[in-house]
PDB file of C-alpha atoms and ligand atoms in Angstrom:
ATOM      1  CA  MET A  23      -5.327 -74.057   5.107  1.00 93.00           C
ATOM      2  CA  ILE A  24      -6.548 -72.874   1.859  1.00 97.00           C
ATOM      3  CA  SER A  25      -5.030 -70.447  -0.339  1.00 97.00           C
ATOM      4  CA  ILE A  26      -6.760 -68.844  -3.022  1.00 98.00           C
ATOM      5  CA  ASP A  27      -5.271 -66.101  -5.856  1.00 97.00           C
ATOM      6  CA  ILE A  28      -7.617 -65.769  -8.649  1.00 97.00           C
ATOM      7  CA  GLU A  29      -8.626 -63.962 -11.527  1.00 96.00           C
ATOM      8  CA  LYS A  30     -11.728 -64.647 -13.831  1.00 96.00           C
ATOM      9  CA  LYS A  31     -13.397 -62.691 -16.682  1.00 94.00           C
ATOM     10  CA  LEU A  32     -17.135 -62.855 -16.112  1.00 92.00           C
ATOM     11  CA  LYS A  33     -19.281 -62.586 -19.160  1.00 87.00           C
ATOM     12  CA  ALA A  34     -22.232 -60.163 -18.222  1.00 78.00           C
ATOM     13  CA  TYR A  35     -24.615 -58.688 -20.105  1.00 73.00           C
ATOM     14  CA  ARG A  36     -23.464 -55.244 -18.609  1.00 71.00           C
ATOM     15  CA  GLY A  37     -20.045 -55.973 -20.208  1.00 79.00           C
ATOM     16  CA  GLU A  38     -17.173 -57.786 -18.877  1.00 84.00           C
ATOM     17  CA  GLN A  39     -16.389 -57.577 -15.279  1.00 90.00           C
ATOM     18  CA  ILE A  40     -13.371 -59.598 -13.425  1.00 93.00           C
ATOM     19  CA  LEU A  41     -13.360 -61.339 -10.565  1.00 94.00           C
ATOM     20  CA  LYS A  42     -10.278 -61.121  -8.874  1.00 96.00           C
ATOM     21  CA  ILE A  43     -10.231 -62.910  -5.095  1.00 97.00           C
ATOM     22  CA  SER A  44      -7.142 -63.213  -2.829  1.00 97.00           C
ATOM     23  CA  ALA A  45      -8.155 -65.083   0.516  1.00 97.00           C
ATOM     24  CA  GLN A  46      -6.927 -67.714   3.145  1.00 97.00           C
ATOM     25  CA  PHE A  47      -9.430 -69.942   4.889  1.00 97.00           C
ATOM     26  CA  ASP A  48      -8.332 -71.908   7.868  1.00 97.00           C
ATOM     27  CA  LYS A  49      -8.954 -75.379   8.595  1.00 95.00           C
ATOM     28  CA  SER A  50     -12.239 -75.874  10.621  1.00 95.00           C
ATOM     29  CA  SER A  51     -13.235 -72.264   9.702  1.00 96.00           C
ATOM     30  CA  ILE A  52     -16.539 -71.275   8.239  1.00 96.00           C
ATOM     31  CA  THR A  53     -17.034 -68.287   5.922  1.00 96.00           C
ATOM     32  CA  LYS A  54     -20.092 -66.441   4.837  1.00 95.00           C
ATOM     33  CA  ILE A  55     -19.946 -65.112   1.005  1.00 95.00           C
ATOM     34  CA  TYR A  56     -22.061 -62.334   0.335  1.00 93.00           C
ATOM     35  CA  GLY A  57     -22.186 -59.661  -2.301  1.00 91.00           C
ATOM     36  CA  PRO A  58     -24.696 -58.408  -4.999  1.00 89.00           C
ATOM     37  CA  SER A  59     -26.445 -60.633  -7.400  1.00 88.00           C
ATOM     38  CA  GLY A  60     -24.314 -61.359 -10.272  1.00 88.00           C
ATOM     39  CA  ALA A  61     -21.298 -60.816  -8.427  1.00 91.00           C
ATOM     40  CA  GLY A  62     -19.641 -64.038  -9.044  1.00 94.00           C
ATOM     41  CA  LYS A  63     -20.302 -66.037  -5.891  1.00 95.00           C
ATOM     42  CA  SER A  64     -21.356 -68.888  -7.508  1.00 95.00           C
ATOM     43  CA  THR A  65     -18.622 -68.929 -10.172  1.00 96.00           C
ATOM     44  CA  PHE A  66     -16.035 -68.466  -7.300  1.00 97.00           C
ATOM     45  CA  LEU A  67     -17.532 -71.783  -5.703  1.00 97.00           C
ATOM     46  CA  ARG A  68     -17.484 -73.347  -9.210  1.00 97.00           C
ATOM     47  CA  ILE A  69     -13.827 -72.442  -9.698  1.00 98.00           C
ATOM     48  CA  ILE A  70     -12.688 -73.821  -6.184  1.00 98.00           C
ATOM     49  CA  ALA A  71     -14.653 -76.749  -7.156  1.00 97.00           C
ATOM     50  CA  GLY A  72     -12.393 -77.325 -10.341  1.00 97.00           C
ATOM     51  CA  LEU A  73     -15.884 -76.853 -12.582  1.00 96.00           C
ATOM     52  CA  VAL A  74     -14.763 -73.494 -13.968  1.00 97.00           C
ATOM     53  CA  GLU A  75     -11.158 -72.466 -14.896  1.00 96.00           C
ATOM     54  CA  PRO A  76     -10.110 -69.092 -14.165  1.00 97.00           C
ATOM     55  CA  GLU A  77      -7.539 -66.995 -16.613  1.00 97.00           C
ATOM     56  CA  HIS A  78      -4.938 -66.496 -13.887  1.00 97.00           C
ATOM     57  CA  GLY A  79      -4.410 -68.098 -10.608  1.00 96.00           C
ATOM     58  CA  LYS A  80      -3.362 -70.297  -7.971  1.00 98.00           C
ATOM     59  CA  ILE A  81      -5.287 -72.470  -5.334  1.00 98.00           C
ATOM     60  CA  SER A  82      -3.478 -74.517  -2.897  1.00 97.00           C
ATOM     61  CA  VAL A  83      -4.998 -76.891   0.039  1.00 96.00           C
ATOM     62  CA  ASP A  84      -2.732 -77.474   2.572  1.00 92.00           C
ATOM     63  CA  ASP A  85       0.726 -78.283   0.606  1.00 89.00           C
ATOM     64  CA  MET A  86      -1.233 -79.533  -2.141  1.00 95.00           C
ATOM     65  CA  VAL A  87      -1.506 -77.482  -5.341  1.00 97.00           C
ATOM     66  CA  TRP A  88      -5.128 -77.669  -6.838  1.00 98.00           C
ATOM     67  CA  LEU A  89      -4.608 -75.150  -9.670  1.00 98.00           C
ATOM     68  CA  ASP A  90      -1.748 -73.227 -10.930  1.00 98.00           C
ATOM     69  CA  THR A  91      -2.485 -71.854 -14.485  1.00 97.00           C
ATOM     70  CA  LEU A  92       1.399 -70.771 -14.460  1.00 96.00           C
ATOM     71  CA  SER A  93       2.356 -74.281 -14.502  1.00 96.00           C
ATOM     72  CA  LYS A  94      -0.919 -75.366 -15.989  1.00 95.00           C
ATOM     73  CA  ILE A  95      -1.792 -77.569 -12.870  1.00 97.00           C
ATOM     74  CA  SER A  96      -5.349 -78.070 -12.650  1.00 97.00           C
ATOM     75  CA  LEU A  97      -6.850 -81.240 -10.547  1.00 97.00           C
ATOM     76  CA  SER A  98     -10.227 -82.354 -11.787  1.00 97.00           C
ATOM     77  CA  PRO A  99     -13.098 -82.003  -9.513  1.00 95.00           C
ATOM     78  CA  GLN A 100     -13.227 -85.845  -8.532  1.00 93.00           C
ATOM     79  CA  LYS A 101      -9.292 -85.411  -7.076  1.00 95.00           C
ATOM     80  CA  ARG A 102     -10.502 -82.240  -5.425  1.00 95.00           C
ATOM     81  CA  LYS A 103     -13.066 -84.313  -3.405  1.00 90.00           C
ATOM     82  CA  VAL A 104     -15.027 -81.120  -2.102  1.00 96.00           C
ATOM     83  CA  GLY A 105     -18.627 -81.282  -0.752  1.00 97.00           C
ATOM     84  CA  LEU A 106     -20.689 -79.329  -3.067  1.00 96.00           C
ATOM     85  CA  VAL A 107     -24.067 -77.929  -2.561  1.00 97.00           C
ATOM     86  CA  PHE A 108     -25.609 -76.305  -5.616  1.00 92.00           C
ATOM     87  CA  GLN A 109     -28.862 -73.862  -5.774  1.00 91.00           C
ATOM     88  CA  ASN A 110     -30.698 -76.619  -7.964  1.00 91.00           C
ATOM     89  CA  TYR A 111     -29.506 -79.646  -5.624  1.00 93.00           C
ATOM     90  CA  ALA A 112     -28.496 -81.847  -8.673  1.00 93.00           C
ATOM     91  CA  LEU A 113     -30.037 -84.859  -7.546  1.00 96.00           C
ATOM     92  CA  PHE A 114     -30.536 -88.005  -9.384  1.00 96.00           C
ATOM     93  CA  PRO A 115     -34.255 -88.500 -10.351  1.00 97.00           C
ATOM     94  CA  ASN A 116     -34.047 -92.310 -10.564  1.00 97.00           C
ATOM     95  CA  MET A 117     -32.344 -92.906  -7.014  1.00 98.00           C
ATOM     96  CA  THR A 118     -33.719 -92.957  -3.746  1.00 98.00           C
ATOM     97  CA  VAL A 119     -32.766 -91.052  -0.821  1.00 98.00           C
ATOM     98  CA  ARG A 120     -30.614 -94.049   0.570  1.00 98.00           C
ATOM     99  CA  GLN A 121     -29.055 -94.744  -2.804  1.00 98.00           C
ATOM    100  CA  HIS A 122     -27.771 -91.127  -3.248  1.00 98.00           C
ATOM    101  CA  LEU A 123     -25.560 -91.606  -0.335  1.00 98.00           C
ATOM    102  CA  GLU A 124     -24.735 -95.202  -1.109  1.00 98.00           C
ATOM    103  CA  TYR A 125     -23.625 -93.916  -4.380  1.00 96.00           C
ATOM    104  CA  VAL A 126     -20.712 -91.838  -2.444  1.00 94.00           C
ATOM    105  CA  SER A 127     -20.334 -93.914   0.586  1.00 96.00           C
ATOM    106  CA  ASP A 128     -20.198 -97.485   1.499  1.00 97.00           C
ATOM    107  CA  ASP A 129     -20.173 -96.585   5.354  1.00 97.00           C
ATOM    108  CA  THR A 130     -23.703 -97.632   6.373  1.00 97.00           C
ATOM    109  CA  GLN A 131     -23.060 -96.078  10.005  1.00 98.00           C
ATOM    110  CA  TRP A 132     -22.025 -92.920   8.542  1.00 98.00           C
ATOM    111  CA  ILE A 133     -24.959 -92.759   6.371  1.00 98.00           C
ATOM    112  CA  ASN A 134     -27.506 -93.519   8.835  1.00 98.00           C
ATOM    113  CA  ARG A 135     -26.034 -90.729  11.144  1.00 98.00           C
ATOM    114  CA  LEU A 136     -26.215 -88.369   7.880  1.00 98.00           C
ATOM    115  CA  LEU A 137     -30.136 -89.374   7.654  1.00 98.00           C
ATOM    116  CA  PHE A 138     -30.730 -88.861  11.608  1.00 98.00           C
ATOM    117  CA  ILE A 139     -28.941 -85.292  11.285  1.00 97.00           C
ATOM    118  CA  GLY A 140     -31.004 -84.290   7.946  1.00 98.00           C
ATOM    119  CA  LYS A 141     -34.319 -85.971   9.461  1.00 97.00           C
ATOM    120  CA  LEU A 142     -34.621 -88.136   6.337  1.00 98.00           C
ATOM    121  CA  GLU A 143     -34.462 -91.371   8.533  1.00 96.00           C
ATOM    122  CA  THR A 144     -38.219 -92.207   7.590  1.00 97.00           C
ATOM    123  CA  PHE A 145     -37.859 -91.282   3.785  1.00 98.00           C
ATOM    124  CA  THR A 146     -34.915 -93.580   2.712  1.00 98.00           C
ATOM    125  CA  SER A 147     -36.995 -95.313  -0.009  1.00 98.00           C
ATOM    126  CA  HIS A 148     -38.216 -92.036  -1.515  1.00 98.00           C
ATOM    127  CA  LYS A 149     -37.163 -90.554  -4.838  1.00 98.00           C
ATOM    128  CA  PRO A 150     -36.713 -87.002  -5.060  1.00 97.00           C
ATOM    129  CA  GLU A 151     -39.915 -86.124  -6.682  1.00 97.00           C
ATOM    130  CA  TYR A 152     -41.600 -87.522  -3.523  1.00 97.00           C
ATOM    131  CA  LEU A 153     -39.859 -85.101  -1.367  1.00 98.00           C
ATOM    132  CA  SER A 154     -40.706 -81.567  -0.626  1.00 97.00           C
ATOM    133  CA  GLY A 155     -38.467 -79.035  -1.456  1.00 96.00           C
ATOM    134  CA  GLY A 156     -36.672 -78.783   2.027  1.00 97.00           C
ATOM    135  CA  GLN A 157     -36.465 -82.495   2.038  1.00 98.00           C
ATOM    136  CA  GLN A 158     -34.669 -82.178  -1.224  1.00 98.00           C
ATOM    137  CA  GLN A 159     -32.163 -79.382  -0.021  1.00 97.00           C
ATOM    138  CA  ARG A 160     -31.511 -81.625   3.143  1.00 98.00           C
ATOM    139  CA  LEU A 161     -30.585 -84.612   0.841  1.00 98.00           C
ATOM    140  CA  ALA A 162     -28.298 -82.478  -1.321  1.00 98.00           C
ATOM    141  CA  ILE A 163     -26.444 -81.437   1.877  1.00 98.00           C
ATOM    142  CA  LEU A 164     -26.224 -84.634   3.285  1.00 98.00           C
ATOM    143  CA  ARG A 165     -25.081 -85.935  -0.010  1.00 97.00           C
ATOM    144  CA  ALA A 166     -22.006 -83.790  -0.363  1.00 97.00           C
ATOM    145  CA  MET A 167     -21.316 -84.730   3.236  1.00 98.00           C
ATOM    146  CA  ALA A 168     -21.174 -88.346   2.681  1.00 97.00           C
ATOM    147  CA  ILE A 169     -17.609 -87.997   1.297  1.00 96.00           C
ATOM    148  CA  LYS A 170     -16.524 -86.557   4.362  1.00 96.00           C
ATOM    149  CA  PRO A 171     -15.080 -83.300   2.744  1.00 96.00           C
ATOM    150  CA  LYS A 172     -12.276 -81.677   3.873  1.00 95.00           C
ATOM    151  CA  LEU A 173     -14.084 -78.598   2.241  1.00 97.00           C
ATOM    152  CA  MET A 174     -17.816 -77.825   1.916  1.00 98.00           C
ATOM    153  CA  LEU A 175     -18.755 -75.328  -0.842  1.00 98.00           C
ATOM    154  CA  MET A 176     -22.524 -74.169  -0.367  1.00 97.00           C
ATOM    155  CA  ASP A 177     -24.430 -72.150  -2.411  1.00 96.00           C
ATOM    156  CA  GLU A 178     -27.628 -70.669  -0.349  1.00 94.00           C
ATOM    157  CA  PRO A 179     -27.727 -74.278   1.194  1.00 95.00           C
ATOM    158  CA  PHE A 180     -30.563 -73.568   3.611  1.00 93.00           C
ATOM    159  CA  SER A 181     -32.836 -71.173   1.360  1.00 92.00           C
ATOM    160  CA  ALA A 182     -36.037 -73.857   1.417  1.00 94.00           C
ATOM    161  CA  LEU A 183     -35.891 -74.690   5.180  1.00 94.00           C
ATOM    162  CA  ASP A 184     -38.245 -73.253   7.785  1.00 91.00           C
ATOM    163  CA  PRO A 185     -36.391 -71.661  10.810  1.00 90.00           C
ATOM    164  CA  LYS A 186     -36.892 -74.391  13.036  1.00 92.00           C
ATOM    165  CA  MET A 187     -35.960 -77.069  10.578  1.00 93.00           C
ATOM    166  CA  LYS A 188     -32.733 -74.754  10.010  1.00 92.00           C
ATOM    167  CA  SER A 189     -32.010 -74.330  13.702  1.00 91.00           C
ATOM    168  CA  GLU A 190     -32.157 -78.153  14.383  1.00 93.00           C
ATOM    169  CA  LEU A 191     -29.896 -79.082  11.096  1.00 95.00           C
ATOM    170  CA  ILE A 192     -27.303 -76.621  11.388  1.00 94.00           C
ATOM    171  CA  PRO A 193     -25.968 -77.906  14.977  1.00 94.00           C
ATOM    172  CA  GLY A 194     -25.856 -81.315  13.627  1.00 96.00           C
ATOM    173  CA  LEU A 195     -23.877 -80.266  10.581  1.00 96.00           C
ATOM    174  CA  LYS A 196     -21.467 -78.028  12.562  1.00 96.00           C
ATOM    175  CA  SER A 197     -20.720 -81.004  14.940  1.00 96.00           C
ATOM    176  CA  ILE A 198     -19.790 -83.150  11.761  1.00 97.00           C
ATOM    177  CA  TRP A 199     -17.471 -80.466  10.171  1.00 97.00           C
ATOM    178  CA  ASP A 200     -15.688 -80.003  13.497  1.00 96.00           C
ATOM    179  CA  GLU A 201     -15.125 -83.554  13.912  1.00 97.00           C
ATOM    180  CA  LEU A 202     -13.828 -83.794  10.252  1.00 96.00           C
ATOM    181  CA  GLY A 203     -11.849 -80.571  10.455  1.00 96.00           C
ATOM    182  CA  THR A 204     -13.809 -79.106   7.220  1.00 97.00           C
ATOM    183  CA  THR A 205     -13.414 -75.830   6.145  1.00 97.00           C
ATOM    184  CA  VAL A 206     -16.868 -74.289   5.026  1.00 97.00           C
ATOM    185  CA  LEU A 207     -17.942 -71.690   2.547  1.00 97.00           C
ATOM    186  CA  ILE A 208     -21.367 -70.727   2.520  1.00 96.00           C
ATOM    187  CA  VAL A 209     -22.808 -68.165  -0.012  1.00 95.00           C
ATOM    188  CA  SER A 210     -25.638 -66.775   1.208  1.00 89.00           C
ATOM    189  CA  HIS A 211     -27.636 -63.492   0.825  1.00 80.00           C
ATOM    190  CA  ASN A 212     -30.009 -63.830   3.759  1.00 75.00           C
ATOM    191  CA  PRO A 213     -28.454 -62.444   6.972  1.00 67.00           C
ATOM    192  CA  GLN A 214     -30.636 -64.825   9.111  1.00 68.00           C
ATOM    193  CA  GLU A 215     -29.457 -67.805   7.267  1.00 71.00           C
ATOM    194  CA  LEU A 216     -26.473 -68.988   9.296  1.00 74.00           C
ATOM    195  CA  VAL A 217     -28.104 -68.855  12.738  1.00 71.00           C
ATOM    196  CA  GLY A 218     -26.234 -70.113  15.577  1.00 75.00           C
ATOM    197  CA  LEU A 219     -22.662 -70.486  13.473  1.00 84.00           C
ATOM    198  CA  THR A 220     -20.089 -68.377  13.853  1.00 84.00           C
ATOM    199  CA  ALA A 221     -18.608 -67.482  10.476  1.00 88.00           C
ATOM    200  CA  THR A 222     -15.968 -65.125   9.062  1.00 92.00           C
ATOM    201  CA  GLU A 223     -17.526 -62.818   6.339  1.00 91.00           C
ATOM    202  CA  MET A 224     -16.319 -62.372   2.984  1.00 94.00           C
ATOM    203  CA  GLU A 225     -17.887 -59.870   0.528  1.00 92.00           C
ATOM    204  CA  ILE A 226     -17.423 -60.299  -3.244  1.00 92.00           C
ATOM    205  CA  ASN A 227     -17.559 -57.343  -5.711  1.00 85.00           C
ATOM    206  CA  PRO A 228     -16.362 -57.712  -9.396  1.00 73.00           C
ATOM    207  CA  ILE A 229     -14.177 -54.916 -10.680  1.00 78.00           C
TER     208      ILE A 229
HETATM  209  P1  ADP B   4     -23.706 -64.718  -8.096  1.00 89.69           P
HETATM  210  O1  ADP B   4     -23.440 -66.090  -7.814  1.00 89.69           O
HETATM  211  O2  ADP B   4     -22.717 -63.638  -7.325  1.00 89.69           O
HETATM  212  O3  ADP B   4     -25.055 -64.272  -8.351  1.00 89.69           O
HETATM  213  P2  ADP B   4     -22.643 -65.760 -10.663  1.00 89.69           P
HETATM  214  O4  ADP B   4     -21.271 -66.265 -10.252  1.00 89.69           O
HETATM  215  O5  ADP B   4     -23.527 -66.865 -10.737  1.00 89.69           O
HETATM  216  O6  ADP B   4     -23.044 -64.677  -9.456  1.00 89.69           O
HETATM  217  O7  ADP B   4     -22.559 -65.008 -11.969  1.00 89.69           O
HETATM  218  C1  ADP B   4     -21.661 -63.746 -12.149  1.00 89.69           C
HETATM  219  C2  ADP B   4     -21.908 -63.501 -13.499  1.00 89.69           C
HETATM  220  O8  ADP B   4     -20.522 -64.416 -14.113  1.00 89.69           O
HETATM  221  C3  ADP B   4     -22.956 -63.428 -14.348  1.00 89.69           C
HETATM  222  O9  ADP B   4     -23.115 -62.185 -15.224  1.00 89.69           O
HETATM  223  C4  ADP B   4     -22.712 -64.786 -15.159  1.00 89.69           C
HETATM  224  O10 ADP B   4     -23.257 -64.753 -16.666  1.00 89.69           O
HETATM  225  C5  ADP B   4     -21.066 -65.050 -15.341  1.00 89.69           C
HETATM  226  N1  ADP B   4     -20.270 -66.191 -15.528  1.00 89.69           N
HETATM  227  C6  ADP B   4     -20.890 -67.436 -14.757  1.00 89.69           C
HETATM  228  N2  ADP B   4     -20.306 -68.285 -15.091  1.00 89.69           N
HETATM  229  C7  ADP B   4     -19.086 -68.024 -16.228  1.00 89.69           C
HETATM  230  C8  ADP B   4     -18.304 -68.631 -16.865  1.00 89.69           C
HETATM  231  N3  ADP B   4     -17.938 -69.804 -16.627  1.00 89.69           N
HETATM  232  N4  ADP B   4     -17.437 -67.651 -17.324  1.00 89.69           N
HETATM  233  C9  ADP B   4     -17.644 -66.257 -17.553  1.00 89.69           C
HETATM  234  N5  ADP B   4     -18.521 -65.780 -16.958  1.00 89.69           N
HETATM  235  C10 ADP B   4     -19.480 -66.670 -16.166  1.00 89.69           C
END
């Protein structure tokens, strides 16, 4: 169970807005996060990952406290070990597909399984510039999964995939999440995005 209670001032050109969220996410649950552009969806994921600090708040995962602004506790992103998929993929230009996964895992069997699920088995020696947008996006997803995360945070993760690829990839990801008991939060503006996934919905609106 993940418990989140945070307050963060957003610096928007329209003036200041406050992102205030209280939410709980069950183990193994999938939540789709939606809301208007600029509402703070990406910022919410960054706060959970430990990349952005809220002014006030508490985040606990099972019986571990990741963040407590009152007692000045804030675990580093490395210690939180979440699987992150950002909109810009953040791939390493000089690493091949396989090296991206080996960078975070030394389990060859696991890496091969991920490559199969992401349909990148025949591209293992390619660097990102020689991959299509969809292949780059799948690599970003596989790299996030390589650490066997208990929590996956994904920002528009399937935006570059065509419907066929999406409908083939998602069941593979889902089977791994079920196996690992991963809790998944997916930011998406597209109602068709999560084809075949049963997800709880959560709306984010700043005040
Ligand atoms: P969304 O993902 O819902 O489109 P974002 O989280 O990207 O929204 O951004 C929401 C607003 O928060 C934007 O106006 C942005 O300028 C502001 N913002 C982004 N990061 C920070 C930060 N670290 N501190 C304060 N404000 C931020």
